Amino acid sequence: MSVVTRFAPSPTGYLHIGGARTALFNWLFARRMGGKYLLRIEDTDRARSTPEAIAAIIDGLSWLDLQHDGDITYQFARADRHREAAEAMIARGTAFRCYVTPKELEVRRAKGEAARAELQKASERGASDAERLAIYLRAADNLEAFRSPYRDGGRPPSPDAPFTVRLRAPDDGDVLNADLIQGEVRIKARDIDDLVLLRADGNPTYMLSVVVDDHDMGVTHVIRGDDHLTNAARQIPIFQAMGWTPPKFAHVPLIYGEDGKKLSKRHGAQAVHEWRDMGYLPEAMNAYLMRLGWSPGHDDILTKEEAVSQFEIGQIGKAPSRLDFKKLDSVNAHFISRADDARLSRLAEQHIALRDGAPLSMESSAALARAMPVLKTRAKTVPELAEQARFLLAKRPLVLDDKAKSLMKDEFRQRLRRLRDALEKAPAWDHIALSETLKAFATGEGVGLGQIGPGLRAALTGGAPSPDLGQTLELLGREEALARIADQV
């Protein structure tokens, strides 16, 4: 069997990180099995689906480099095919036209709620089993799954009566979902409604559209969040009603916040583009997200390409995963330290231009590029990378922060003047030679480097973060470094 997976987001918002992980798992499994990974946009909710959300989803997947196979399927455009399938089920006797009115359904719902409330009160007052059974039996038709009076071919109340098309739900046995993650999930067939397949206006419902699209696209494995677990029990009978073999289901536990609660706005960034804007690299997001729930049995940080040969659905756990921002930062730092220097320079420049409201000059851009091999070993995110470069791009005379100013006492300024003379005579302007020059100077002054370093760093950076002093001097260059020291003496 050739494996086909699909990612099927609803474009009512941006690409959530939970959705991104679902897409990643589908991509990994398809690549692992040598199959196809498809993309379907479930845009049947016309009131909430927007072109902007569709573009954002596609952009997010592109940023993560989760490239789908073939063309994108847009569900709304296939409505005629969905209606055709509903008519085919009517012909097979597995679906029917239902003339129950919305008012009748509302009355049934209200009676069911009243009966449930009566049962709850009976339990609270300690009513006997017999009393509670009597309450249940009086309202059983309103408490159990809906069975339409038209399911066996009842005549319409009038020739032009409006109708929906419903599934003739199975009456006996269980609906079995041999879930690849959750294990065997059984639901009594009698607990499933005669589901609406076509609404009274002729529009297909989500349940019908998903089933028809999965079948027509040849989907063999449905990997999605476990908030869809109950949907599987409703969709399997629709597959069976058409005489189709259902795909294998794998329902992935959701991602929770660090506090163990479902992700919401209080947890901060949720959409993929927000993580990108905070300076995380796509390869780091993939590496981190794939380990939220999946374990290959070791702690190595893997790219998605490296993970393909190791990915197994059975290694995905049943428990929800928790976001760990420190771990994400660590993974991102790992990939930043290994990323291409030119790429990082470009990303840092973009951030600096947004932060400062102006692009870098050619001279500053070149200085940033030269410094990148050193700077990238010290940053966890792109904004941190840009901050690490602040000392390098600052213009003379530097504006010292309060802590830096406090170090510039008269006695130290005199020592700083002598240090400048020593540095000016340094035999080579590289961090190794410069570090040796600093040590020799401290020895000659009869002090430790700790009495020289902080003040020298203040003169060179104004208080901004920077690498060790030898590297800071080298990155600034002889002329700039000596000029900055001269400004303070």
Coordinates of C-alpha atoms in Angstrom, one line a residue:
M1 CA 0.0 0.0 0.0
S2 CA 1.3 3.4 -1.0
V3 CA 1.0 5.7 2.0
V4 CA -0.8 9.1 1.6
T5 CA -1.2 11.6 4.4
R6 CA -2.8 15.0 4.5
F7 CA -2.8 18.2 6.5
A8 CA -6.2 19.8 6.4
P9 CA -6.3 23.1 8.2
S10 CA -9.4 25.3 8.5
P11 CA -8.5 28.8 7.3
T12 CA -10.3 30.7 10.1
G13 CA -7.1 31.9 11.6
Y14 CA -3.3 31.7 11.4
L15 CA -1.3 28.5 11.4
H16 CA -1.1 27.5 15.1
I17 CA 2.0 25.6 16.4
G18 CA -0.2 22.6 17.2
G19 CA -1.3 22.6 13.5
A20 CA 2.3 23.0 12.5
R21 CA 3.3 19.9 14.5
T22 CA 0.4 18.0 12.9
A23 CA 1.6 19.0 9.5
L24 CA 5.2 18.0 10.4
F25 CA 4.1 14.5 11.7
N26 CA 2.2 14.0 8.4
W27 CA 5.2 15.1 6.4
L28 CA 7.6 12.8 8.4
F29 CA 5.4 9.8 8.1
A30 CA 4.8 10.2 4.4
R31 CA 8.6 10.7 3.8
R32 CA 9.4 7.8 6.0
M33 CA 7.1 5.5 4.1
G34 CA 8.1 6.8 0.7
G35 CA 4.5 8.1 0.2
K36 CA 2.8 11.4 -0.4
Y37 CA 2.0 14.3 1.9
L38 CA -1.0 16.4 0.6
L39 CA -2.5 19.7 1.7
R40 CA -6.2 20.4 1.8
I41 CA -7.7 23.7 2.8
E42 CA -11.0 23.1 4.6
D43 CA -12.7 26.3 3.6
T44 CA -16.4 25.3 3.8
D45 CA -17.0 27.7 6.7
R46 CA -17.5 30.7 4.3
A47 CA -18.4 33.1 7.1
R48 CA -15.0 32.6 8.9
S49 CA -12.6 31.4 6.2
T50 CA -10.6 34.3 4.7
P51 CA -8.0 34.7 1.9
E52 CA -5.7 36.2 4.5
A53 CA -5.8 33.2 6.7
I54 CA -5.3 30.8 3.7
A55 CA -2.2 32.9 2.7
A56 CA -0.9 32.8 6.3
I57 CA -1.2 29.1 6.5
I58 CA 0.5 28.5 3.2
D59 CA 3.2 31.0 4.2
G60 CA 3.8 29.3 7.6
L61 CA 4.1 25.9 6.0
S62 CA 6.5 27.3 3.4
W63 CA 8.6 28.9 6.2
L64 CA 8.8 25.5 7.9
D65 CA 9.7 24.0 4.6
L66 CA 6.9 21.5 4.8
Q67 CA 6.4 21.3 1.1
H68 CA 3.3 19.3 0.0
D69 CA 3.0 17.0 -2.9
G70 CA 0.7 17.9 -5.8
D71 CA -1.8 20.7 -5.9
I72 CA -3.6 22.1 -2.9
T73 CA -7.2 20.8 -2.6
Y74 CA -9.8 23.4 -1.7
Q75 CA -12.7 21.7 0.0
F76 CA -15.4 24.3 -0.9
A77 CA -14.7 23.9 -4.6
R78 CA -15.7 20.2 -4.3
A79 CA -19.2 20.7 -2.9
D80 CA -20.8 19.2 -6.0
R81 CA -18.8 16.0 -5.5
H82 CA -19.9 15.9 -1.8
R83 CA -23.6 16.3 -2.8
E84 CA -23.1 13.5 -5.4
A85 CA -21.8 11.2 -2.6
A86 CA -24.8 12.0 -0.4
E87 CA -27.2 11.1 -3.3
A88 CA -25.2 7.8 -3.8
M89 CA -25.8 6.9 -0.2
I90 CA -29.5 7.6 -0.5
A91 CA -29.5 5.2 -3.5
R92 CA -27.6 2.6 -1.4
G93 CA -30.1 2.9 1.4
T94 CA -27.5 4.1 3.9
A95 CA -28.7 7.7 3.9
F96 CA -32.2 9.3 3.6
R97 CA -34.1 12.5 3.3
C98 CA -35.2 13.7 6.7
Y99 CA -38.2 16.2 7.1
V100 CA -37.8 16.8 10.8
T101 CA -38.0 20.6 11.2
P102 CA -35.6 22.7 13.2
K103 CA -38.4 23.5 15.7
E104 CA -39.0 19.8 16.3
L105 CA -35.3 19.3 16.9
E106 CA -35.2 22.2 19.3
V107 CA -38.2 20.8 21.3
R108 CA -36.3 17.5 21.5
R109 CA -33.2 19.2 22.7
A110 CA -35.0 21.1 25.3
K111 CA -36.7 18.0 26.6
G112 CA -33.4 16.2 26.7
E113 CA -31.8 19.0 28.8
A114 CA -34.8 19.0 31.1
A115 CA -34.5 15.2 31.6
R116 CA -30.8 15.4 32.3
A117 CA -31.4 18.1 34.8
E118 CA -34.1 16.0 36.5
L119 CA -31.7 13.0 36.6
Q120 CA -29.0 15.2 38.1
K121 CA -31.3 16.4 40.9
A122 CA -32.5 12.9 41.5
S123 CA -28.9 11.7 42.0
E124 CA -28.1 14.6 44.3
R125 CA -31.0 13.8 46.6
G126 CA -30.1 10.1 46.7
A127 CA -33.0 8.8 44.6
S128 CA -33.2 5.0 44.2
D129 CA -32.1 3.3 41.0
A130 CA -35.7 2.5 40.2
E131 CA -36.7 6.1 40.4
R132 CA -33.8 7.2 38.2
L133 CA -34.6 4.5 35.7
A134 CA -38.2 5.6 35.5
I135 CA -37.1 9.2 34.8
Y136 CA -34.7 7.9 32.1
L137 CA -37.4 5.7 30.4
R138 CA -39.9 8.6 30.3
A139 CA -37.4 10.7 28.4
A140 CA -35.3 8.0 26.6
D141 CA -36.2 9.2 23.1
N142 CA -34.8 12.6 24.0
L143 CA -31.7 11.4 25.8
E144 CA -30.3 8.9 23.4
A145 CA -28.7 9.5 20.0
F146 CA -31.1 11.0 17.5
R147 CA -32.9 8.5 15.3
S148 CA -35.1 10.2 12.6
P149 CA -38.6 8.9 12.1
Y150 CA -37.9 9.1 8.4
R151 CA -34.9 6.8 8.4
D152 CA -37.0 3.9 7.1
G153 CA -38.6 5.7 4.3
G154 CA -41.3 7.9 5.9
R155 CA -43.3 10.1 3.5
P156 CA -42.7 13.8 3.5
P157 CA -45.4 16.0 5.2
S158 CA -45.9 17.8 1.9
P159 CA -44.5 17.6 -1.6
D160 CA -42.4 20.7 -1.2
A161 CA -41.3 20.2 2.4
P162 CA -37.7 21.1 3.1
F163 CA -35.4 18.3 4.1
T164 CA -31.9 17.5 5.1
V165 CA -30.0 14.3 4.1
R166 CA -28.9 12.2 7.0
L167 CA -26.8 9.1 7.5
R168 CA -28.7 6.0 8.5
A169 CA -26.5 5.4 11.5
P170 CA -25.8 1.8 12.5
D171 CA -28.1 0.4 15.2
D172 CA -26.1 -2.5 16.6
G173 CA -22.5 -3.3 17.6
D174 CA -19.6 -1.0 18.0
V175 CA -17.8 1.5 15.8
L176 CA -14.1 0.5 16.2
N177 CA -11.2 2.8 15.6
A178 CA -7.9 0.9 15.9
D179 CA -6.1 4.1 16.6
L180 CA -2.3 4.0 15.9
I181 CA -1.6 6.2 18.9
Q182 CA -4.6 6.0 21.3
G183 CA -5.1 2.2 20.8
E184 CA -8.4 0.5 20.3
V185 CA -11.3 3.0 20.7
R186 CA -14.9 1.6 20.7
I187 CA -18.1 3.5 20.7
K188 CA -21.5 1.9 20.8
A189 CA -23.3 2.4 17.4
R190 CA -26.5 3.3 19.2
D191 CA -24.6 6.4 20.6
I192 CA -24.1 7.9 17.1
D193 CA -26.8 10.2 15.7
D194 CA -28.4 10.0 12.3
L195 CA -25.8 12.6 11.2
V196 CA -26.7 15.4 8.8
L197 CA -24.8 15.0 5.6
L198 CA -26.5 17.7 3.5
R199 CA -28.2 20.7 5.2
A200 CA -31.6 22.0 4.1
D201 CA -29.9 24.5 1.8
G202 CA -28.1 21.6 0.1
N203 CA -24.7 22.5 1.5
P204 CA -22.5 19.5 2.6
T205 CA -21.5 19.2 6.3
Y206 CA -18.0 18.9 7.6
M207 CA -18.4 15.2 8.3
L208 CA -19.4 14.4 4.8
S209 CA -16.9 16.6 3.1
V210 CA -13.9 15.2 5.1
V211 CA -14.8 11.6 4.3
V212 CA -15.4 12.2 0.6
D213 CA -12.2 14.2 0.2
D214 CA -10.1 11.7 2.2
H215 CA -11.4 8.9 0.0
D216 CA -11.0 10.7 -3.3
M217 CA -7.5 11.9 -2.4
G218 CA -6.5 8.3 -1.6
V219 CA -5.6 9.2 2.0
T220 CA -4.4 6.1 3.9
H221 CA -3.5 7.6 7.2
V222 CA -5.2 10.5 9.0
I223 CA -2.8 12.0 11.5
R224 CA -4.5 14.8 13.5
G225 CA -5.0 16.2 17.0
D226 CA -6.9 14.1 19.5
D227 CA -9.6 16.8 19.7
H228 CA -10.9 15.0 16.5
L229 CA -11.0 11.6 18.2
T230 CA -14.8 11.5 18.5
N231 CA -15.0 12.6 14.9
A232 CA -13.4 9.3 13.8
A233 CA -16.4 7.4 15.3
R234 CA -18.8 9.5 13.2
Q235 CA -16.7 9.4 10.0
I236 CA -16.0 5.7 10.0
P237 CA -19.8 4.9 9.5
I238 CA -19.9 7.3 6.6
F239 CA -17.0 5.5 4.9
Q240 CA -18.8 2.3 5.5
A241 CA -22.1 3.7 4.2
M242 CA -20.3 4.3 0.8
G243 CA -18.7 0.9 0.8
W244 CA -15.2 2.5 1.3
T245 CA -12.4 1.3 3.5
P246 CA -11.7 3.9 6.2
P247 CA -8.1 5.2 6.5
K248 CA -6.0 4.4 9.6
F249 CA -6.3 7.0 12.3
A250 CA -3.6 8.4 14.5
H251 CA -4.8 11.0 17.0
V252 CA -2.0 13.1 18.5
P253 CA -2.3 14.6 22.0
L254 CA -2.5 18.3 22.1
I255 CA 0.2 20.8 23.1
Y256 CA -0.3 22.5 26.5
G257 CA 1.4 25.5 28.0
E258 CA 4.1 25.3 30.6
D259 CA 1.3 25.5 33.3
G260 CA -0.3 22.3 32.0
K261 CA -3.3 24.1 30.5
K262 CA -4.5 24.3 26.9
L263 CA -2.7 26.9 24.9
S264 CA -4.4 30.2 24.8
K265 CA -3.5 33.9 24.4
R266 CA -2.3 34.0 28.0
H267 CA 0.6 31.7 27.0
G268 CA 1.9 34.3 24.5
A269 CA 2.7 33.4 20.9
Q270 CA 0.7 30.7 19.3
A271 CA 0.8 31.3 15.6
V272 CA 3.9 30.2 13.6
H273 CA 4.5 33.6 12.2
E274 CA 4.8 35.0 15.8
W275 CA 7.6 32.5 16.6
R276 CA 9.4 33.5 13.3
D277 CA 9.1 37.2 14.3
M278 CA 10.6 36.4 17.7
G279 CA 13.7 35.1 16.0
Y280 CA 13.4 31.4 15.9
L281 CA 14.7 29.5 12.9
P282 CA 12.4 27.2 11.0
E283 CA 14.7 24.2 11.4
A284 CA 14.8 24.8 15.2
M285 CA 10.9 25.0 15.3
N286 CA 10.7 21.7 13.4
A287 CA 13.3 20.0 15.6
Y288 CA 11.6 21.2 18.8
L289 CA 8.0 20.5 17.7
M290 CA 8.7 17.0 16.5
R291 CA 10.0 16.1 20.0
L292 CA 6.7 17.4 21.6
G293 CA 5.1 14.0 21.9
W294 CA 7.5 11.9 19.8
S295 CA 10.7 10.2 21.1
P296 CA 13.1 8.3 18.9
G297 CA 14.8 6.9 22.1
H298 CA 17.6 9.4 22.4
D299 CA 18.2 13.1 23.1
D300 CA 20.0 14.1 19.9
I301 CA 18.7 17.3 18.2
L302 CA 17.6 16.3 14.8
T303 CA 16.7 18.1 11.6
K304 CA 13.4 17.0 10.1
E305 CA 15.5 15.3 7.3
E306 CA 17.5 13.4 9.8
A307 CA 14.3 12.4 11.7
V308 CA 12.7 10.8 8.6
S309 CA 14.5 7.4 8.9
Q310 CA 13.7 7.2 12.6
F311 CA 10.1 8.4 12.7
E312 CA 7.5 5.9 13.9
I313 CA 3.9 6.7 14.8
G314 CA 4.0 4.2 17.6
Q315 CA 6.6 6.3 19.3
I316 CA 4.2 9.2 19.8
G317 CA 2.9 9.2 23.4
K318 CA -0.7 9.4 24.6
A319 CA -0.1 12.2 27.1
P320 CA -0.3 15.9 26.2
S321 CA 3.0 17.7 25.6
R322 CA 4.1 20.9 27.4
L323 CA 5.8 23.8 25.8
D324 CA 9.3 24.4 27.4
F325 CA 10.6 27.8 26.3
K326 CA 14.0 27.2 27.8
K327 CA 14.4 24.0 25.8
L328 CA 13.2 25.8 22.6
D329 CA 15.8 28.5 23.2
S330 CA 18.5 25.9 23.6
V331 CA 17.4 24.1 20.4
N332 CA 17.4 27.4 18.5
A333 CA 20.8 28.4 19.8
H334 CA 22.0 25.0 18.6
F335 CA 20.9 25.7 15.0
I336 CA 22.0 29.4 15.1
S337 CA 25.5 28.3 16.0
R338 CA 25.5 26.0 12.9
A339 CA 23.7 28.2 10.5
D340 CA 25.2 29.8 7.4
D341 CA 26.9 33.1 8.3
A342 CA 25.4 35.0 5.3
R343 CA 21.9 33.9 6.1
L344 CA 22.3 35.0 9.8
S345 CA 23.7 38.3 8.8
R346 CA 20.7 38.9 6.5
L347 CA 18.3 38.0 9.3
A348 CA 20.1 40.2 11.8
E349 CA 20.1 43.1 9.4
Q350 CA 16.4 42.8 8.8
H351 CA 15.8 42.9 12.6
I352 CA 18.1 45.8 13.1
A353 CA 16.5 47.8 10.3
L354 CA 13.0 47.2 11.9
R355 CA 14.4 48.0 15.4
D356 CA 16.3 51.2 14.4
G357 CA 14.0 52.3 11.6
A358 CA 16.8 52.4 9.0
P359 CA 18.9 49.9 7.0
L360 CA 22.6 49.4 7.8
S361 CA 25.2 51.2 5.8
M362 CA 27.4 49.1 3.5
E363 CA 30.3 49.6 6.0
S364 CA 28.2 48.4 9.0
S365 CA 26.8 45.5 6.9
A366 CA 30.3 44.3 6.1
A367 CA 31.4 44.6 9.8
L368 CA 28.4 42.5 10.8
A369 CA 29.2 39.8 8.3
R370 CA 32.8 39.7 9.5
A371 CA 31.7 39.3 13.1
M372 CA 29.0 36.7 12.5
P373 CA 31.2 33.6 13.1
V374 CA 31.8 34.9 16.6
L375 CA 28.5 36.5 17.4
K376 CA 26.4 33.4 16.4
T377 CA 27.9 31.3 19.2
R378 CA 26.5 33.6 21.8
A379 CA 22.8 34.1 20.8
K380 CA 19.6 32.1 21.3
T381 CA 17.4 34.1 18.9
V382 CA 17.9 36.5 16.0
P383 CA 17.0 39.5 18.2
E384 CA 19.7 38.4 20.6
L385 CA 22.1 38.1 17.7
A386 CA 21.2 41.7 16.7
E387 CA 21.8 42.8 20.3
Q388 CA 25.2 41.1 20.3
A389 CA 26.1 43.2 17.3
R390 CA 25.1 46.5 18.9
F391 CA 28.6 47.3 20.2
L392 CA 30.0 46.8 16.8
L393 CA 27.6 49.1 15.0
A394 CA 27.6 51.9 17.5
K395 CA 28.9 55.3 16.3
R396 CA 31.5 57.4 18.0
P397 CA 31.5 59.0 20.5
L398 CA 29.8 56.2 22.3
V399 CA 27.0 57.0 24.8
L400 CA 28.0 55.1 28.0
D401 CA 25.3 53.6 30.2
D402 CA 25.3 54.4 33.9
K403 CA 27.3 51.4 34.9
A404 CA 29.9 52.1 32.2
K405 CA 30.2 55.7 33.3
S406 CA 30.8 54.6 36.9
L407 CA 33.9 52.8 35.8
M408 CA 35.5 55.9 34.2
K409 CA 37.2 57.3 37.3
D410 CA 40.3 59.5 36.9
E411 CA 42.7 56.9 38.1
F412 CA 41.3 54.3 35.7
R413 CA 41.4 56.8 32.8
Q414 CA 45.1 57.2 33.4
R415 CA 45.6 53.5 33.2
L416 CA 43.4 53.3 30.2
R417 CA 45.7 55.8 28.5
R418 CA 48.7 53.6 29.2
L419 CA 46.7 50.5 27.9
R420 CA 46.0 52.3 24.7
D421 CA 49.7 52.9 24.1
A422 CA 50.3 49.2 24.8
L423 CA 47.6 48.1 22.4
E424 CA 48.9 50.5 19.7
K425 CA 52.2 48.6 19.8
A426 CA 50.5 45.2 19.6
P427 CA 52.5 43.0 17.1
A428 CA 49.3 41.7 15.5
W429 CA 45.6 42.6 15.7
D430 CA 44.0 39.3 16.3
H431 CA 42.2 38.1 19.4
I432 CA 45.0 35.7 20.5
A433 CA 47.8 38.3 20.2
L434 CA 45.5 41.0 21.8
S435 CA 44.6 38.7 24.7
E436 CA 48.4 38.2 25.4
T437 CA 48.9 42.0 25.2
L438 CA 46.2 42.5 27.8
K439 CA 47.7 39.9 30.2
A440 CA 51.1 41.4 29.8
F441 CA 49.8 44.9 30.5
A442 CA 48.0 43.7 33.7
T443 CA 51.1 42.0 34.9
G444 CA 53.1 45.2 34.3
E445 CA 50.5 47.2 36.2
G446 CA 50.7 44.8 39.1
V447 CA 46.9 44.1 39.0
G448 CA 44.6 41.3 37.7
L449 CA 42.7 41.5 34.5
G450 CA 39.5 41.9 36.6
Q451 CA 40.7 45.4 37.4
I452 CA 41.2 46.3 33.8
G453 CA 38.6 44.3 31.8
P454 CA 35.3 45.9 32.9
G455 CA 36.6 49.5 32.3
L456 CA 38.1 48.6 28.9
R457 CA 34.9 46.9 27.9
A458 CA 32.9 50.0 28.9
A459 CA 35.1 52.2 26.8
L460 CA 34.8 49.8 23.8
T461 CA 31.1 49.1 23.9
G462 CA 29.4 51.7 26.1
G463 CA 27.9 48.9 28.2
A464 CA 26.5 46.8 25.4
P465 CA 27.1 43.0 25.4
S466 CA 30.1 41.8 23.5
P467 CA 32.4 38.7 23.2
D468 CA 35.6 38.4 25.3
L469 CA 37.9 41.4 25.1
G470 CA 40.4 39.9 22.6
Q471 CA 37.6 39.2 20.2
T472 CA 35.9 42.5 20.8
L473 CA 39.1 44.4 20.0
E474 CA 39.7 42.3 16.9
L475 CA 36.1 42.7 15.6
L476 CA 36.2 46.5 16.1
G477 CA 39.5 46.7 14.2
R478 CA 42.7 48.6 15.3
E479 CA 41.6 52.1 14.2
E480 CA 38.1 52.0 15.7
A481 CA 39.1 50.3 18.9
L482 CA 42.0 52.7 19.6
A483 CA 39.7 55.7 18.8
R484 CA 37.0 54.5 21.2
I485 CA 39.6 54.2 24.0
A486 CA 41.0 57.6 23.1
D487 CA 37.5 59.1 23.5
Q488 CA 37.5 58.1 27.2
V489 CA 40.9 59.3 28.2

